[in-house]
Amino acid sequence: MDYQPLLDEIAAKVRSEVGRGAVASYIPALACVDIDHFGMAVADVEGRVAGVGDWRRPFSVQSISKLFTLALVLAERKGEREPDTERETEPEGEPGTEDRGSEDIWRRVGREPSGNPFNSLVQLEYEDGIPRNPFINAGSLVVTDRLLTLTGDARGALRAFLRTESCNRTVDFNIAVADSEAEHGHRNAALAHFMADYGNLDNDVADVLAHYFSQCSIEMSCRDLALAAGFLARHGLRGDGSRLLSVRAAKQVNAVMLTCGAYDAAGEFAYRVGLPGKSGVGGGIVAVVPGRCAVAVWSPGIDEQGNSVAGVAALDHFTTLTGWSVF
Ligand code: GLU
């Protein structure tokens, strides 16, 4: 399929939405981004990419990184047989059991929408230090902690994965953004210390925070992100055809994206877009059409929940024009 005419049409339709909302300013280094950017890219399951606007321009992925760290943690299933093809039946555990590598993480983080802001502290206290899901900050800190334990270098493992999947060796952290967040990241530090007190972090709090801030500071373009998320469209297969996640685990990640990927507006995102998606306060959103393609969109103006105004509008048009909402 030729995505170019579709992307051109969407870009024209959302022009009036670009510039709406506000650029995230609670991380000072993000505040200087020009709000008028818009880019969108689609990567099909064969790895062909089409784009429009600023689709090759790197931006701060922020919370979109949480999707990839979760996948890398779930990918750690040592000794478990993986099916060779997506059609092959996977071994089922007892009802309620999980794949071996994911067993530990799902004891430490839930997979329900939080209905609260992504950096909220309140729920964590009355739920005994177990974050609602891996895409709010507390949940992602737990995932980063686990990735640090598994790899010894969570940010390095993430960067290596993203470079390979996007076929772009220049994908990197933005040290100034990471430092800026570290300097102003009192809430994230509070969340991490709080969970450490509940015994839900294995590593040193300062180390976990440093890896978390670095992962969020990674800069990628829509092109890079659409390619890097391709494994979710391919039911767990990486770009080179090797398996990252089982079909079952890929389904699970997509499900958590659908229910928890758009902050406390996940319901609204499902209503308008109807795809698994993960957004970040840098104004990026990655969405997945299982079996077909991954889509990335970027426009820095975000709404009060943290979702790109023009980005959601573009994805709304995308599923309306293609009929590819999962609903
Ligand atoms: N680094 C940001 C934070 O922890 C990520 C927020 C986001 O994109 O949702 O506050």
mmCIF file with all atom_site columns, N, CA, C and O in Angstrom, residues 77-98:
data_model
loop_
_atom_site.group_PDB
_atom_site.id
_atom_site.type_symbol
_atom_site.label_atom_id
_atom_site.label_alt_id
_atom_site.label_comp_id
_atom_site.label_asym_id
_atom_site.label_entity_id
_atom_site.label_seq_id
_atom_site.pdbx_PDB_ins_code
_atom_site.Cartn_x
_atom_site.Cartn_y
_atom_site.Cartn_z
_atom_site.occupancy
_atom_site.B_iso_or_equiv
_atom_site.pdbx_formal_charge
_atom_site.auth_seq_id
_atom_site.auth_comp_id
_atom_site.auth_asym_id
_atom_site.auth_atom_id
_atom_site.pdbx_PDB_model_num
ATOM 1  N N  . ARG A 1 77 ? 13.051 -14.181 28.693 1.00 0.00 ? 77 ARG A N  1
ATOM 2  C CA . ARG A 1 77 ? 12.422 -15.432 29.140 1.00 0.00 ? 77 ARG A CA 1
ATOM 3  C C  . ARG A 1 77 ? 13.407 -16.558 28.930 1.00 0.00 ? 77 ARG A C  1
ATOM 4  O O  . ARG A 1 77 ? 13.259 -17.378 28.036 1.00 0.00 ? 77 ARG A O  1
ATOM 5  N N  . LYS A 1 78 ? 14.392 -16.567 29.769 1.00 0.00 ? 78 LYS A N  1
ATOM 6  C CA . LYS A 1 78 ? 15.493 -17.511 29.574 1.00 0.00 ? 78 LYS A CA 1
ATOM 7  C C  . LYS A 1 78 ? 14.988 -18.954 29.611 1.00 0.00 ? 78 LYS A C  1
ATOM 8  O O  . LYS A 1 78 ? 14.256 -19.336 30.497 1.00 0.00 ? 78 LYS A O  1
ATOM 9  N N  . GLY A 1 79 ? 15.405 -19.717 28.623 1.00 0.00 ? 79 GLY A N  1
ATOM 10 C CA . GLY A 1 79 ? 15.108 -21.152 28.647 1.00 0.00 ? 79 GLY A CA 1
ATOM 11 C C  . GLY A 1 79 ? 13.733 -21.500 28.133 1.00 0.00 ? 79 GLY A C  1
ATOM 12 O O  . GLY A 1 79 ? 13.421 -22.666 27.939 1.00 0.00 ? 79 GLY A O  1
ATOM 13 N N  . GLU A 1 80 ? 12.925 -20.485 27.869 1.00 0.00 ? 80 GLU A N  1
ATOM 14 C CA . GLU A 1 80 ? 11.575 -20.828 27.401 1.00 0.00 ? 80 GLU A CA 1
ATOM 15 C C  . GLU A 1 80 ? 11.570 -21.003 25.894 1.00 0.00 ? 80 GLU A C  1
ATOM 16 O O  . GLU A 1 80 ? 12.158 -20.234 25.157 1.00 0.00 ? 80 GLU A O  1
ATOM 17 N N  . ARG A 1 81 ? 10.923 -22.032 25.423 1.00 0.00 ? 81 ARG A N  1
ATOM 18 C CA . ARG A 1 81 ? 10.852 -22.270 23.988 1.00 0.00 ? 81 ARG A CA 1
ATOM 19 C C  . ARG A 1 81 ? 9.957  -21.218 23.346 1.00 0.00 ? 81 ARG A C  1
ATOM 20 O O  . ARG A 1 81 ? 8.858  -20.954 23.807 1.00 0.00 ? 81 ARG A O  1
ATOM 21 N N  . GLU A 1 82 ? 10.466 -20.646 22.262 1.00 0.00 ? 82 GLU A N  1
ATOM 22 C CA . GLU A 1 82 ? 9.677  -19.673 21.513 1.00 0.00 ? 82 GLU A CA 1
ATOM 23 C C  . GLU A 1 82 ? 9.112  -20.319 20.266 1.00 0.00 ? 82 GLU A C  1
ATOM 24 O O  . GLU A 1 82 ? 9.811  -21.081 19.597 1.00 0.00 ? 82 GLU A O  1
ATOM 25 N N  . PRO A 1 83 ? 7.883  -20.036 19.909 1.00 0.00 ? 83 PRO A N  1
ATOM 26 C CA . PRO A 1 83 ? 7.364  -20.564 18.652 1.00 0.00 ? 83 PRO A CA 1
ATOM 27 C C  . PRO A 1 83 ? 8.105  -19.950 17.477 1.00 0.00 ? 83 PRO A C  1
ATOM 28 O O  . PRO A 1 83 ? 8.561  -18.815 17.553 1.00 0.00 ? 83 PRO A O  1
ATOM 29 N N  . ASP A 1 84 ? 8.253  -20.722 16.394 1.00 0.00 ? 84 ASP A N  1
ATOM 30 C CA . ASP A 1 84 ? 9.014  -20.245 15.241 1.00 0.00 ? 84 ASP A CA 1
ATOM 31 C C  . ASP A 1 84 ? 8.225  -19.258 14.400 1.00 0.00 ? 84 ASP A C  1
ATOM 32 O O  . ASP A 1 84 ? 8.781  -18.420 13.722 1.00 0.00 ? 84 ASP A O  1
ATOM 33 N N  . THR A 1 85 ? 6.935  -19.408 14.377 1.00 0.00 ? 85 THR A N  1
ATOM 34 C CA . THR A 1 85 ? 6.136  -18.497 13.559 1.00 0.00 ? 85 THR A CA 1
ATOM 35 C C  . THR A 1 85 ? 5.006  -17.961 14.406 1.00 0.00 ? 85 THR A C  1
ATOM 36 O O  . THR A 1 85 ? 4.658  -18.509 15.441 1.00 0.00 ? 85 THR A O  1
ATOM 37 N N  . GLU A 1 86 ? 4.448  -16.871 13.944 1.00 0.00 ? 86 GLU A N  1
ATOM 38 C CA . GLU A 1 86 ? 3.370  -16.265 14.715 1.00 0.00 ? 86 GLU A CA 1
ATOM 39 C C  . GLU A 1 86 ? 2.123  -17.130 14.718 1.00 0.00 ? 86 GLU A C  1
ATOM 40 O O  . GLU A 1 86 ? 1.257  -16.965 15.554 1.00 0.00 ? 86 GLU A O  1
ATOM 41 N N  . ARG A 1 87 ? 2.046  -18.075 13.763 1.00 0.00 ? 87 ARG A N  1
ATOM 42 C CA . ARG A 1 87 ? 0.856  -18.915 13.707 1.00 0.00 ? 87 ARG A CA 1
ATOM 43 C C  . ARG A 1 87 ? 0.952  -20.101 14.668 1.00 0.00 ? 87 ARG A C  1
ATOM 44 O O  . ARG A 1 87 ? -0.039 -20.690 15.039 1.00 0.00 ? 87 ARG A O  1
ATOM 45 N N  . GLU A 1 88 ? 2.209  -20.442 15.010 1.00 0.00 ? 88 GLU A N  1
ATOM 46 C CA . GLU A 1 88 ? 2.385  -21.641 15.822 1.00 0.00 ? 88 GLU A CA 1
ATOM 47 C C  . GLU A 1 88 ? 1.762  -21.441 17.199 1.00 0.00 ? 88 GLU A C  1
ATOM 48 O O  . GLU A 1 88 ? 1.853  -20.364 17.804 1.00 0.00 ? 88 GLU A O  1
ATOM 49 N N  . THR A 1 89 ? 1.135  -22.479 17.687 1.00 0.00 ? 89 THR A N  1
ATOM 50 C CA . THR A 1 89 ? 0.482  -22.377 18.989 1.00 0.00 ? 89 THR A CA 1
ATOM 51 C C  . THR A 1 89 ? 1.535  -22.264 20.083 1.00 0.00 ? 89 THR A C  1
ATOM 52 O O  . THR A 1 89 ? 2.511  -22.992 20.088 1.00 0.00 ? 89 THR A O  1
ATOM 53 N N  . GLU A 1 90 ? 1.319  -21.347 20.994 1.00 0.00 ? 90 GLU A N  1
ATOM 54 C CA . GLU A 1 90 ? 2.274  -21.192 22.073 1.00 0.00 ? 90 GLU A CA 1
ATOM 55 C C  . GLU A 1 90 ? 1.875  -22.018 23.275 1.00 0.00 ? 90 GLU A C  1
ATOM 56 O O  . GLU A 1 90 ? 0.696  -22.246 23.521 1.00 0.00 ? 90 GLU A O  1
ATOM 57 N N  . PRO A 1 91 ? 2.874  -22.441 24.047 1.00 0.00 ? 91 PRO A N  1
ATOM 58 C CA . PRO A 1 91 ? 2.538  -23.192 25.243 1.00 0.00 ? 91 PRO A CA 1
ATOM 59 C C  . PRO A 1 91 ? 1.754  -22.307 26.217 1.00 0.00 ? 91 PRO A C  1
ATOM 60 O O  . PRO A 1 91 ? 2.149  -21.181 26.481 1.00 0.00 ? 91 PRO A O  1
ATOM 61 N N  . GLU A 1 92 ? 0.667  -22.804 26.686 1.00 0.00 ? 92 GLU A N  1
ATOM 62 C CA . GLU A 1 92 ? -0.139 -22.044 27.649 1.00 0.00 ? 92 GLU A CA 1
ATOM 63 C C  . GLU A 1 92 ? 0.219  -22.484 29.062 1.00 0.00 ? 92 GLU A C  1
ATOM 64 O O  . GLU A 1 92 ? 0.381  -23.675 29.328 1.00 0.00 ? 92 GLU A O  1
ATOM 65 N N  . GLY A 1 93 ? 0.317  -21.552 29.966 1.00 0.00 ? 93 GLY A N  1
ATOM 66 C CA . GLY A 1 93 ? 0.557  -21.914 31.357 1.00 0.00 ? 93 GLY A CA 1
ATOM 67 C C  . GLY A 1 93 ? -0.767 -22.220 32.039 1.00 0.00 ? 93 GLY A C  1
ATOM 68 O O  . GLY A 1 93 ? -1.818 -22.258 31.406 1.00 0.00 ? 93 GLY A O  1
ATOM 69 N N  . GLU A 1 94 ? -0.691 -22.438 33.310 1.00 0.00 ? 94 GLU A N  1
ATOM 70 C CA . GLU A 1 94 ? -1.926 -22.577 34.081 1.00 0.00 ? 94 GLU A CA 1
ATOM 71 C C  . GLU A 1 94 ? -2.673 -21.253 33.982 1.00 0.00 ? 94 GLU A C  1
ATOM 72 O O  . GLU A 1 94 ? -2.055 -20.190 33.819 1.00 0.00 ? 94 GLU A O  1
ATOM 73 N N  . PRO A 1 95 ? -3.994 -21.298 34.089 1.00 0.00 ? 95 PRO A N  1
ATOM 74 C CA . PRO A 1 95 ? -4.720 -20.036 34.022 1.00 0.00 ? 95 PRO A CA 1
ATOM 75 C C  . PRO A 1 95 ? -4.148 -19.052 35.038 1.00 0.00 ? 95 PRO A C  1
ATOM 76 O O  . PRO A 1 95 ? -3.907 -19.418 36.188 1.00 0.00 ? 95 PRO A O  1
ATOM 77 N N  . GLY A 1 96 ? -3.913 -17.836 34.553 1.00 0.00 ? 96 GLY A N  1
ATOM 78 C CA . GLY A 1 96 ? -3.418 -16.807 35.466 1.00 0.00 ? 96 GLY A CA 1
ATOM 79 C C  . GLY A 1 96 ? -1.912 -16.765 35.572 1.00 0.00 ? 96 GLY A C  1
ATOM 80 O O  . GLY A 1 96 ? -1.352 -15.829 36.113 1.00 0.00 ? 96 GLY A O  1
ATOM 81 N N  . THR A 1 97 ? -1.207 -17.769 35.041 1.00 0.00 ? 97 THR A N  1
ATOM 82 C CA . THR A 1 97 ? 0.248  -17.701 35.114 1.00 0.00 ? 97 THR A CA 1
ATOM 83 C C  . THR A 1 97 ? 0.767  -16.914 33.932 1.00 0.00 ? 97 THR A C  1
ATOM 84 O O  . THR A 1 97 ? 0.103  -16.729 32.939 1.00 0.00 ? 97 THR A O  1
ATOM 85 N N  . GLU A 1 98 ? 2.000  -16.470 34.035 1.00 0.00 ? 98 GLU A N  1
ATOM 86 C CA . GLU A 1 98 ? 2.597  -15.628 32.998 1.00 0.00 ? 98 GLU A CA 1
ATOM 87 C C  . GLU A 1 98 ? 3.827  -16.309 32.437 1.00 0.00 ? 98 GLU A C  1
ATOM 88 O O  . GLU A 1 98 ? 4.350  -17.249 32.999 1.00 0.00 ? 98 GLU A O  1
#
